[in-house]
XYZ file of C-alpha atoms in Angstrom:
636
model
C 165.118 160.550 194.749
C 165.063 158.249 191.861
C 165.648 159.021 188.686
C 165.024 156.227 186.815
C 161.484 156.929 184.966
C 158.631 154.613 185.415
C 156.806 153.294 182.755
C 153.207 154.180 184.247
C 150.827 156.086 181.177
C 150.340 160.000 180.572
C 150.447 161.689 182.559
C 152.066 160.052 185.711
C 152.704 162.485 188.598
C 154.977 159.780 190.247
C 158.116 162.109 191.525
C 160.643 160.107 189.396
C 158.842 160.680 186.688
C 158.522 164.607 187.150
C 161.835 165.138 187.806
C 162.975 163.144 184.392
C 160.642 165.198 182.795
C 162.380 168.564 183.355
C 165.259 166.735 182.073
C 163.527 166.619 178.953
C 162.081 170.170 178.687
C 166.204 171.523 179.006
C 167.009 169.182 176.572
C 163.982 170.530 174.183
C 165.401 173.772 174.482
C 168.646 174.187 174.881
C 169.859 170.768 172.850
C 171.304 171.348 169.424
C 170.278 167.473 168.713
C 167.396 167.835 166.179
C 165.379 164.588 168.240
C 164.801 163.440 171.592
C 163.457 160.187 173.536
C 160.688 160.687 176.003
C 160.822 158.358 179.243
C 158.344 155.839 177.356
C 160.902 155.537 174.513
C 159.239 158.109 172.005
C 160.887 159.868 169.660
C 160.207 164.067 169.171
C 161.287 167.114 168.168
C 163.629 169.504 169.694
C 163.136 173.214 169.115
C 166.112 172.885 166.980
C 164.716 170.211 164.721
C 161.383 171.866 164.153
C 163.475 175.271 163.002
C 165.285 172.715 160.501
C 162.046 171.336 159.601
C 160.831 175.304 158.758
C 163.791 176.304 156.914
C 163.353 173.540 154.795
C 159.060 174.124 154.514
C 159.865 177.612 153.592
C 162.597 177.097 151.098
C 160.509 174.594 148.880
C 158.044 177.966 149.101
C 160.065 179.810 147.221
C 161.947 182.458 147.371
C 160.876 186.036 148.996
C 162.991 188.774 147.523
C 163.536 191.892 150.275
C 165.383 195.158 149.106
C 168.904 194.822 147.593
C 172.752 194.743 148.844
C 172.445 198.613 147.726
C 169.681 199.055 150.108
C 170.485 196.876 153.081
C 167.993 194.317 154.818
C 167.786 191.948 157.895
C 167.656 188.297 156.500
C 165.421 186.229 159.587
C 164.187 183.328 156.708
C 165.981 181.104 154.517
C 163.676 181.783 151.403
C 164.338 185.336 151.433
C 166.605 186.658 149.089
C 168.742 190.409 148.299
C 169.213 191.527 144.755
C 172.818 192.471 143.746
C 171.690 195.502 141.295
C 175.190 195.129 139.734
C 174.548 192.539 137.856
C 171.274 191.367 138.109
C 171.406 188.567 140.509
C 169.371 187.281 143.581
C 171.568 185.764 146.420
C 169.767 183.648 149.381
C 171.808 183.285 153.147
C 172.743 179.897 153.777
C 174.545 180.776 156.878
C 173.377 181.608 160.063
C 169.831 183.428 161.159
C 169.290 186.932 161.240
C 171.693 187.991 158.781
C 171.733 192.039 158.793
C 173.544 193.672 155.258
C 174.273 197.033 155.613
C 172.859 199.730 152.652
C 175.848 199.583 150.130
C 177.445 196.070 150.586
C 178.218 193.525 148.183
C 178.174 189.432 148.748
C 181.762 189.501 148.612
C 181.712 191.764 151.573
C 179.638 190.177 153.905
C 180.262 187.144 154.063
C 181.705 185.708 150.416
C 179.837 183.546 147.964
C 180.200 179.901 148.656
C 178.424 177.057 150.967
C 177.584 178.263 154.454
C 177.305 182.132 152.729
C 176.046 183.925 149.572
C 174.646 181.434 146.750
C 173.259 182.625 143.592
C 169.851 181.865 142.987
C 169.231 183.980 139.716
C 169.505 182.371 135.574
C 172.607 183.714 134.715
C 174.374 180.824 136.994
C 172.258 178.431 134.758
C 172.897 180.462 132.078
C 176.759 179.861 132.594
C 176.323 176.299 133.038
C 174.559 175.432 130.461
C 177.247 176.910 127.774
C 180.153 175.055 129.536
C 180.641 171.659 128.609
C 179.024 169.869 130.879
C 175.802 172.205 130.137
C 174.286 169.063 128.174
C 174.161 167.216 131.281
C 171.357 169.081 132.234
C 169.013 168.849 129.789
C 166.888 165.526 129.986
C 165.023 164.145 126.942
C 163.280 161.430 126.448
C 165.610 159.318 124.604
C 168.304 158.362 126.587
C 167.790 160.757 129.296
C 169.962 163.806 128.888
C 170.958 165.999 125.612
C 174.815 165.059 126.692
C 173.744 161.343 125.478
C 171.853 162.073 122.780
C 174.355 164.392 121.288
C 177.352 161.618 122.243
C 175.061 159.557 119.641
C 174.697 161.576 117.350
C 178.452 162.115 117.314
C 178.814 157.978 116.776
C 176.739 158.201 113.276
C 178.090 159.489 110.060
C 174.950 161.444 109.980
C 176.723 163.682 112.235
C 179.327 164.287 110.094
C 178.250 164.575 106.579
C 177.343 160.732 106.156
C 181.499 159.970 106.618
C 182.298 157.201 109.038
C 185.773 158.291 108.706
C 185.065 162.228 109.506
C 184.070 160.329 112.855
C 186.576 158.365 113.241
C 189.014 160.908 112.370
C 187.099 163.288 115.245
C 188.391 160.243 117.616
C 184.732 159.465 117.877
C 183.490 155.568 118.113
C 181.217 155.115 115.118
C 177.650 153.219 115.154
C 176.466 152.564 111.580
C 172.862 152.317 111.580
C 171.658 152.666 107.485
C 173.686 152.166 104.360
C 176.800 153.670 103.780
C 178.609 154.033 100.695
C 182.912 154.706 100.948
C 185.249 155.632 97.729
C 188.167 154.623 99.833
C 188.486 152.166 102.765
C 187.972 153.185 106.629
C 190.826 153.544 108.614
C 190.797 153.265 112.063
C 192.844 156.065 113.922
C 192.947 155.781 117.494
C 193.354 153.063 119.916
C 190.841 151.186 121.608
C 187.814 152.851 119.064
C 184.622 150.616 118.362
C 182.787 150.375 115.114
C 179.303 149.083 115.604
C 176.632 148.168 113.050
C 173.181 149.136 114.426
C 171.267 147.188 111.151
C 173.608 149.512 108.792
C 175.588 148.571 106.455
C 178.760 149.405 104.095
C 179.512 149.329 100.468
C 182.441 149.448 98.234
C 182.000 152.113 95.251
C 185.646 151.590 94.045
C 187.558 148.095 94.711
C 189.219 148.159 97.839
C 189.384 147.394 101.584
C 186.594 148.453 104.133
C 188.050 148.697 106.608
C 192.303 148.735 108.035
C 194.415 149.572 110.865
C 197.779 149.810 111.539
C 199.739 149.668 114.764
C 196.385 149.866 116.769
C 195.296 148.659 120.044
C 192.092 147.505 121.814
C 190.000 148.521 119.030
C 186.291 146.480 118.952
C 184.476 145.913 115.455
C 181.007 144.922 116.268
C 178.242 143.319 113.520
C 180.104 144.983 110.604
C 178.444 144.618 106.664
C 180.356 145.705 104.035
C 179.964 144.671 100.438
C 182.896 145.117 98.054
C 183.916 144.561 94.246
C 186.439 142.274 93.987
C 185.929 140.265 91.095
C 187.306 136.516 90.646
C 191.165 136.761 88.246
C 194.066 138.449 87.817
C 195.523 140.216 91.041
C 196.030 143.515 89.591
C 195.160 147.503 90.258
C 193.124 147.628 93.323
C 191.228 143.565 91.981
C 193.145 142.665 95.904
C 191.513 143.571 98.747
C 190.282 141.642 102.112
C 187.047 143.191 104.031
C 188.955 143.741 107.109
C 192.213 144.344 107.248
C 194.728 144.376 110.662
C 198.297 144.984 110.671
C 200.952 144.673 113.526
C 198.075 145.265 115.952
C 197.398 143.727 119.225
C 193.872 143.163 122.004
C 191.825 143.283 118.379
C 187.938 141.789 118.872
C 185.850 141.432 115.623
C 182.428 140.248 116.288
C 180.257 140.025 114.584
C 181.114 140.044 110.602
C 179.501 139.885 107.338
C 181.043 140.346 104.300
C 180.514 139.988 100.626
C 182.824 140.715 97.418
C 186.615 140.707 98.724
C 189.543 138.291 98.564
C 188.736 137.029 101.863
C 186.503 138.444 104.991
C 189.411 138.650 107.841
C 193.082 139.196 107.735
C 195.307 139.418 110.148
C 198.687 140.064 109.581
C 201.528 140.105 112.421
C 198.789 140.500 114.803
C 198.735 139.023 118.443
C 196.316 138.565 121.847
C 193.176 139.194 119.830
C 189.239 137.326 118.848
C 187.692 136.836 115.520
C 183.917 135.950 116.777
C 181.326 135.240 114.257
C 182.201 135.938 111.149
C 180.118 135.309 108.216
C 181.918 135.059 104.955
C 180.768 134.541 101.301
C 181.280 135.865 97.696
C 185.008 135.571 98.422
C 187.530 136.089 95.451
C 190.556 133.907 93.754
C 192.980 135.416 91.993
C 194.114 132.430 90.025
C 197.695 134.118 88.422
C 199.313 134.359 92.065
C 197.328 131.312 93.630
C 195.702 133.114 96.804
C 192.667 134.575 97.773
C 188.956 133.369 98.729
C 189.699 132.741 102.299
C 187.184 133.614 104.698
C 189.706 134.100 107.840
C 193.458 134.775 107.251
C 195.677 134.817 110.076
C 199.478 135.733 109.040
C 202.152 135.585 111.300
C 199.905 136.180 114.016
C 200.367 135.164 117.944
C 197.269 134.091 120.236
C 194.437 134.729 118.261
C 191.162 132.615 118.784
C 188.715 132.216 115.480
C 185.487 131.226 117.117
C 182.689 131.136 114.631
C 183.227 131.146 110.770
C 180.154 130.607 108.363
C 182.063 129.870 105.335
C 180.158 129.310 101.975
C 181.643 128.726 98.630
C 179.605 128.569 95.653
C 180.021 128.739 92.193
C 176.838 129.274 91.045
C 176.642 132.551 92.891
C 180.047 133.375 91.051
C 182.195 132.390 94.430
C 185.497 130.796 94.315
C 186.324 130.991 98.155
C 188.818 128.185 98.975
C 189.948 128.133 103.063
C 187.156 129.066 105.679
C 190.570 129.302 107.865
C 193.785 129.920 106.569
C 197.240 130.047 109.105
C 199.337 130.946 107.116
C 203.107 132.838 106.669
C 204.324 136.103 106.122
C 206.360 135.191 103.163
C 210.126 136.297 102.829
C 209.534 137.752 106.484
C 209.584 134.651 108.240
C 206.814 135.158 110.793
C 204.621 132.074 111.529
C 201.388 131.875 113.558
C 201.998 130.441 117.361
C 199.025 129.456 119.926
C 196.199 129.246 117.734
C 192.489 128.024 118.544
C 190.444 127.669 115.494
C 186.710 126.190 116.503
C 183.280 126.075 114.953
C 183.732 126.310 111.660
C 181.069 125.241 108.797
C 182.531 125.483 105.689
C 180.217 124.330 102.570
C 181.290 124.057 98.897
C 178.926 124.079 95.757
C 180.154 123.152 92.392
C 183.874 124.514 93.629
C 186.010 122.095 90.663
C 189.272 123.670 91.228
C 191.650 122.270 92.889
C 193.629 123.224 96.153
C 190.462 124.643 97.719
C 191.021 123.395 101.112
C 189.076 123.837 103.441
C 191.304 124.640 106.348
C 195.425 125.427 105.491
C 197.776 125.213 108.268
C 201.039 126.195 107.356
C 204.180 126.656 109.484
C 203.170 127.362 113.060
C 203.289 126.341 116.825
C 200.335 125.290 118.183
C 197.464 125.557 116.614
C 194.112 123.581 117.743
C 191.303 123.276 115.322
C 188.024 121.856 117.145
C 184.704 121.456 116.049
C 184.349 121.794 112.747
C 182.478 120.985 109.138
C 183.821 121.228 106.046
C 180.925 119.949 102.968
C 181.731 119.434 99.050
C 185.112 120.594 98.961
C 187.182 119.085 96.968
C 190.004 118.967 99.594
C 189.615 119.050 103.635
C 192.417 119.672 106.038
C 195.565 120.765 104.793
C 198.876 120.845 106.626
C 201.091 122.077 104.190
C 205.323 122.237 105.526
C 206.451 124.035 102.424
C 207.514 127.175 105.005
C 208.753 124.803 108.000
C 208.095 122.850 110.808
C 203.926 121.974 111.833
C 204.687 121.754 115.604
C 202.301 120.396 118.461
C 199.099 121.216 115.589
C 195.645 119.352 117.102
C 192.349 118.770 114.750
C 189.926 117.106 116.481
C 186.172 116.823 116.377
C 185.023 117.543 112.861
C 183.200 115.930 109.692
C 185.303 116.402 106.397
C 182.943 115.690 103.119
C 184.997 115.428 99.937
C 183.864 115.107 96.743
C 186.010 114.068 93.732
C 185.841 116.532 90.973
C 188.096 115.009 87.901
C 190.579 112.938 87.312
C 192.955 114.322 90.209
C 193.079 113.029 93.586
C 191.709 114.281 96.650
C 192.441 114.088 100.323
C 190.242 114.241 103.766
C 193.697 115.607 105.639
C 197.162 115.878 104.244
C 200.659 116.441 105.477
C 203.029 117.151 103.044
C 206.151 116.982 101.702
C 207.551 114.120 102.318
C 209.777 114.883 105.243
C 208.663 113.979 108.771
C 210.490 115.805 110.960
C 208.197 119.092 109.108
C 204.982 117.992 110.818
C 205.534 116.945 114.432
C 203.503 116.310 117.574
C 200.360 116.155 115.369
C 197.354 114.825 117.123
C 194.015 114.007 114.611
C 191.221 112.870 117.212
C 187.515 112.216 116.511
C 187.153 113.035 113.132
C 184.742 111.657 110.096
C 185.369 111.593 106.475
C 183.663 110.925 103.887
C 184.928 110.745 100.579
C 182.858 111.086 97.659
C 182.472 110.919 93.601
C 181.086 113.769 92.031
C 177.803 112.632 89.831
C 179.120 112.245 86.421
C 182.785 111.799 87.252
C 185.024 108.594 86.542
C 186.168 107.938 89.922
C 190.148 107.379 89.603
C 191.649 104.488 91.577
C 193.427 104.870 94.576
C 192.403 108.846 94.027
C 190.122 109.303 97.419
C 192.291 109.080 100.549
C 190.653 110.321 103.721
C 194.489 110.299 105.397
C 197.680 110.945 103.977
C 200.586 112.342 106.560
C 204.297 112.591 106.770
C 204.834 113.364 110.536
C 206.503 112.125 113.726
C 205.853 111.871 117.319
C 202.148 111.936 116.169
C 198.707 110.178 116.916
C 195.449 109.570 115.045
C 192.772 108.355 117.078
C 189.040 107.837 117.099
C 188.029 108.060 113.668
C 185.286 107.077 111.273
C 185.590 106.806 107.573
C 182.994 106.732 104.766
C 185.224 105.532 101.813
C 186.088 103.398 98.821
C 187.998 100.470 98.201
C 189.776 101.159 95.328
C 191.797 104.112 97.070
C 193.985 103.676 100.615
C 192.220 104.867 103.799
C 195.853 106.031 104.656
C 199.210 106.854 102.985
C 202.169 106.861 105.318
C 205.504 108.505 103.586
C 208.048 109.114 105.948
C 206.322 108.414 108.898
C 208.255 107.862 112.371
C 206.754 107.201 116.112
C 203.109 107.824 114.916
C 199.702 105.378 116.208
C 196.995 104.990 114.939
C 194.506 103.965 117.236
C 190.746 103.153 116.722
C 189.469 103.641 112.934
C 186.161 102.636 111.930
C 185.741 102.294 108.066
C 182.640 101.114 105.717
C 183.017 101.235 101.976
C 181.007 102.711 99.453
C 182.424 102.019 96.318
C 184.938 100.687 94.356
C 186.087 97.263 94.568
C 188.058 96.305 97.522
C 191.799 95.788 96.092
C 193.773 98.779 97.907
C 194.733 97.832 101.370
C 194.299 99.968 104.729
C 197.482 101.581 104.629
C 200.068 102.002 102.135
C 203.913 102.713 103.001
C 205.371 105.173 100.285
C 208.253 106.154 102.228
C 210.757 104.742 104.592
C 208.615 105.167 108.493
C 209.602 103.424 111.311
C 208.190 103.124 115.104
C 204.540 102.744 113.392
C 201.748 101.303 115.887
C 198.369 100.244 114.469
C 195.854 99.448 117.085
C 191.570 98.730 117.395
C 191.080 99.029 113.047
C 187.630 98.086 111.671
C 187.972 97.877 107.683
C 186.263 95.223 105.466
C 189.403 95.209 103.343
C 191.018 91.780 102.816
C 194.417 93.318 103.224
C 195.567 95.310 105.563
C 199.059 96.882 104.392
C 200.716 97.541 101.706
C 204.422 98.926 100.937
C 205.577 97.064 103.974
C 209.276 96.938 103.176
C 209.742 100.313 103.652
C 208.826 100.503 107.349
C 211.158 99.588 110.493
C 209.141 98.126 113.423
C 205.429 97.878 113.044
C 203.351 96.971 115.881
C 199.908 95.533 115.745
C 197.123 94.242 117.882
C 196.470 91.236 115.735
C 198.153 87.964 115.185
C 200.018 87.482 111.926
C 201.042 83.794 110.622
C 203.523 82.292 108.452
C 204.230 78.889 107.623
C 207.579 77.352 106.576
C 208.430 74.026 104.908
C 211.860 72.376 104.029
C 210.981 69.039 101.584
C 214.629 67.472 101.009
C 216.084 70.845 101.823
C 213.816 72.333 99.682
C 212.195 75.721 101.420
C 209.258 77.145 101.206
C 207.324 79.895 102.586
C 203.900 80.735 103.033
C 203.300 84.852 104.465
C 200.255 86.690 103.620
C 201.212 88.880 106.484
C 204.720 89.650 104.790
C 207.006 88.641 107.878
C 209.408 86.544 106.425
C 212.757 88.256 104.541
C 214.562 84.684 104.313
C 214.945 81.159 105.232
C 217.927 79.638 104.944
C 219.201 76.085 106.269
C 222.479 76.976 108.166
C 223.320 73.270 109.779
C 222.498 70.083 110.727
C 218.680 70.245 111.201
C 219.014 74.290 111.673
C 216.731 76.695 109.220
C 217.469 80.424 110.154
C 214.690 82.555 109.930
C 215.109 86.412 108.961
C 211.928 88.823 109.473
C 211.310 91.891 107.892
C 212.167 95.416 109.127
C 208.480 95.795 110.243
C 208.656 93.020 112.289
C 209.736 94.317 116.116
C 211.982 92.334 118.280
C 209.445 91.898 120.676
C 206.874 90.442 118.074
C 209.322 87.886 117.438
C 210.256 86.898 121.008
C 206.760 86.679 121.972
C 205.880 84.598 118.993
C 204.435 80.962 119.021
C 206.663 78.181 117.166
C 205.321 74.789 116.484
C 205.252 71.862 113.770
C 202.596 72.598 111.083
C 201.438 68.568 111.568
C 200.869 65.983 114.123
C 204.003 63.716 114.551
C 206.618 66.043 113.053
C 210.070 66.979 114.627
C 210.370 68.739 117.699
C 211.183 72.780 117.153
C 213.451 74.437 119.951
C 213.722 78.249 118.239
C 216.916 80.270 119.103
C 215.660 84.200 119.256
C 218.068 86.964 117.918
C 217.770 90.302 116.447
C 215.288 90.049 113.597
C 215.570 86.309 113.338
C 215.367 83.235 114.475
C 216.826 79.778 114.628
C 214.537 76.987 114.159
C 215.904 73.503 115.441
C 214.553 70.248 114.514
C 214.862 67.480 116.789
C 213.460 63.527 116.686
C 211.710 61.768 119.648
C 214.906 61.079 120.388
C 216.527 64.192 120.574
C 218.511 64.248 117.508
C 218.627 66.639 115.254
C 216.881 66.054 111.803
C 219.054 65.424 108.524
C 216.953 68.197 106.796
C 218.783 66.906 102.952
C 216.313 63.751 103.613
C 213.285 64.678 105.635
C 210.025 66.815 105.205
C 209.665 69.413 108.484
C 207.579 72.440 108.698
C 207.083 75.424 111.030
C 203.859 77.321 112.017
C 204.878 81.203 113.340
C 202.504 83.450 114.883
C 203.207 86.455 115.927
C 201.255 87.896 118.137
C 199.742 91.749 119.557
């Protein structure tokens, strides 16, 4: 007979279909399976799964409490329950149905406490739990949804602890500052990897001093920190030094988020490495004029991959400011630790009535690698420093930025400086993209040649792309002892000052100097030209020569010519300067200065040439009794 079930409607009495239906009614019965399919696909119910669905009906009833363990009972439902008169407790079955307890047991003795046996179902369990601990897990409120959170908050605020961020910090709690918080002494951060947070709090100085330090520490997070101190501007004594935030030997460091008012400087760093200064807003910053530091709104000391991102920089002396570097990578002195791998980027830096002088507005002092991108720096009276006093500036970038300076007195100022005079000390330098504009303060004399947008002493370097807003009285660039360095694409309009200081002026002895794509209304274009070696340019340069009875004479505005000299029959040797490259001079165009003069055959060597003078006829020209001349152009 078939078995296979038809798929005719309720209720078929086909034979195939009556004998898969007894199938079923075993499988209702005797199956442990909770569901079964009927031969039209349905889904029901075994006896099994409609005990599991009253076990569970009756246990969200409640519980039904029978007799005691003392007693003894017969357990048939999974809602009833036995008291255990020795201490108190009702216990439900979760094992197996009936369940018979005889009259003196215990739930140890039949059948243990556990899953699959005896639970407790009485308060003292909850009782038990909610002193451990974990008993604030289970308590919900309507904050942040248990007491365990709200209490973990509560632990975060000084509030908690007798209005002392440091009692928290010393309980090895994080700490979330949410009103204004007074300290006598600074914060110091204990543990690795805590987290200070401002939630809209603040903190303030009652005695000059730090805000916050750490020493040694790792992985710890300052978030939107305030803190207002009383450092006052003069002598560095007692306590008058102090920076808002202070880190020392400490690595994985993030400080977001910073405000700060009243202190030396907002941010120091000191031997630190692998860490982010994010945001930081810095004013009301401090000099201490009798050991020439202080006012710097991020310090960075001997430090190793750090990246600044963000510094709001203001310097004003009508508020009673004397902040001088937004940025400052600096040295530890007499320890010999320099800053290496460096990004510095989006910085504004604005000046108000700052007069004295060395107030940079970024310092880069002996390091490796530092890049300083994006950037603004208004009214100082000085912009980029790269000062070699400690050592060698190696592979440093500044690129993208507007430098503003403004002339205070007498003294002269500088858009970007290398110093001292010693190239091998600043090397690898690349300035790209960069604006200056330099500026007289109303009321001030301005000083010739005492606004310089450029002035380096480097090697291996470039300077590309830039613009520059200055006067003609001062150099757009002073090269000491450059070597190996282009310049390549400056675009300058003057403001002021009558145009009598050329582009660049040579102070020192450079060499391997290449000039290309300039834009200056200056009539000349260099000055100090005898001290360089090899010059190259992308514009032609001219010099005349002429010999009247032997008598020479020269005509250079481009300063080529070091000598002429007759040497022979009808021979004039020509020497060129140092600038002048070898490859200038073999490239260069050679040719009578007039219609109908002697023929010129030049002889090329090392910085000079011949020049030969030969008639129609191919003789060469008694120069003791003739006039002959020479046009030379040398050429990009």
């Amino acid at each position: 007979m078939a078995t296979t079930p038809s798929q005719k409607p309720v209720a078929s009495e086909l034979p195939q279909d009556m004998k898969f239906n007894s199938g079923k009614i075993d499988e209702f019965v005797t199956s442990l399976a909770l569901k079964y399919i009927d031969r039209l696909g349905g889904e029901h119910y075994t006896i099994e799964g409609i005990k599991q669905l009253a076990f569970e009906a009756m246990s969200n009833f409640g519980y039904v409490t029978i007799s005691s363990f003392d007693g003894g009972a017969t357990l048939t439902d999974p809602n009833q329950a036995l008291l255990w008169e020795s201490n108190g407790e009702y216990y439900k079955w979760t094992g197996n149905l009936p369940k018979t307890v005889p009259a003196g047991s215990t739930p140890d003795s039949t059948g243990g406490i556990g899953p699959g046996a005896w639970l407790s179902i009485g308060d003292s369990l909850l009782r038990s739990m909610l002193a451990s601990s974990t008993g604030s897990q289970l308590i919900g409120t309507n904050h942040r949804g248990t007491l365990e959170l709200d209490l973990d908050a509560i632990d975060r605020r000084p509030d908690g602890y007798a209005n002392s961020i440091q009692a928290v910090l010393s309980n090895g709690q994080d700490v979330q500052i949410s009103d204004a918080q007074t300290i006598d002494s600074r914060i110091t951060i204990n543990d690795d990897y805590q987290v200070i947070q401002g939630l809209g709090g603040s903190v303030a100085n009652i005695n000059k001093g730090q805000a916050l330090f750490a020493d040694t520490k790792a992985g710890v997070k300052i978030k939107d920190f305030r803190c207002i101190g009383l450092i006052t501007n003069g002598p560095a004594t007692g306590n008058n030094v102090a920076y808002a935030i202070t880190f020392t030997d400490s690595s994985n460091i993030s400080i977001v988020g910073s405000d700060t008012y009243g202190y030396t400087g907002s941010v120091y760093l000191q031997r630190c490495v692998d860490s982010i200064i994010r945001d930081t807003y810095s004013r009301g910053n401090r000099y201490h004029s009798d050991v020439v530091a202080g006012g710097y709104g991020v310090l960075l000391g001997g430090c190793k991959r750090i990246i600044v991102d963000g510094v709001n920089f203001e310097a004003d002396a009508d508020k009673g400011d004397l902040g001088r570097h937004a940025v400052y990578v600096s040295v530890i002195q007499g320890a010999g630790n320099f800053c290496e791998d460096i990004i510095v980027k989006n910085i504004i830096a604005r000046y108000n009535n700052i007069n004295d002088r060395n107030m940079w507005g970024i310092n880069i002092r002996k390091s490796n690698r530092v890049i300083v991108d994006d950037f603004i720096i208004n009214g100082a009276n000085a912009g980029v420093a790269l000062n070699t006093a400690d050592g060698v500036i190696n592979q440093c970038q500044i690129k993208n930025g507007h430098v503003r300076v403004l002339q205070y007195d007498g003294n002269a100022v500088y858009g970007l400086a290398g110093t001292p005079d010693d190239s091998s000390l600043l090397t690898g330098l690349v300035i790209d993209g960069v604006s200056f504009e330099m500026e007289v303060k109303a009321g001030v004399t301005p000083t010739a040649g005492g606004l310089v947008p450029i002035a380096l002493n480097c090697q291996r370097s470039r300077v590309s792309n830039i613009k520059i807003l200055g006067r003609g009285d001062s150099n757009a660039f002073l090269l000491g002892s450059c070597s190996q360095l282009t310049i390549d694409g400056v675009s300058e309009t003057l403001s002021g000052g009558a145009s009598t200081s050329s582009f660049i002026r040579f102070t020192a002895a450079a060499s391997g100097i290449s000039v290309y794509n300039i834009s200056t209304p200056r009539a000349s274009m260099f000055q100090g030209l005898d001290n360089v070696t090899n010059l190259s340019v992308d514009f032609d340069r001219f010099a005349r020569i002429v010999s009247n009875n032997s008598a020479i004479t020269i005509t250079d505005s481009s300063g080529l010519i070091a000598s002429a000299t007759i040497t022979g029959t009808g021979e004039i040797t020509v020497g060129f300067k140092s600038h002048v490259t070898d490859n200038a001079i073999r490239s260069s165009t050679i040719g009578p200065a007039s219609t109908g003069a002697p023929i010129i055959l030049p002889e090329f060597l090392t910085k000079s040439v011949i020049l030969r003078f030969y008639t129609a006829a191919g003789v060469l020209v008694n120069l003791s009794a003739s006039i002959v001349s020479a046009d030379v152009s040398l050429h990009s």
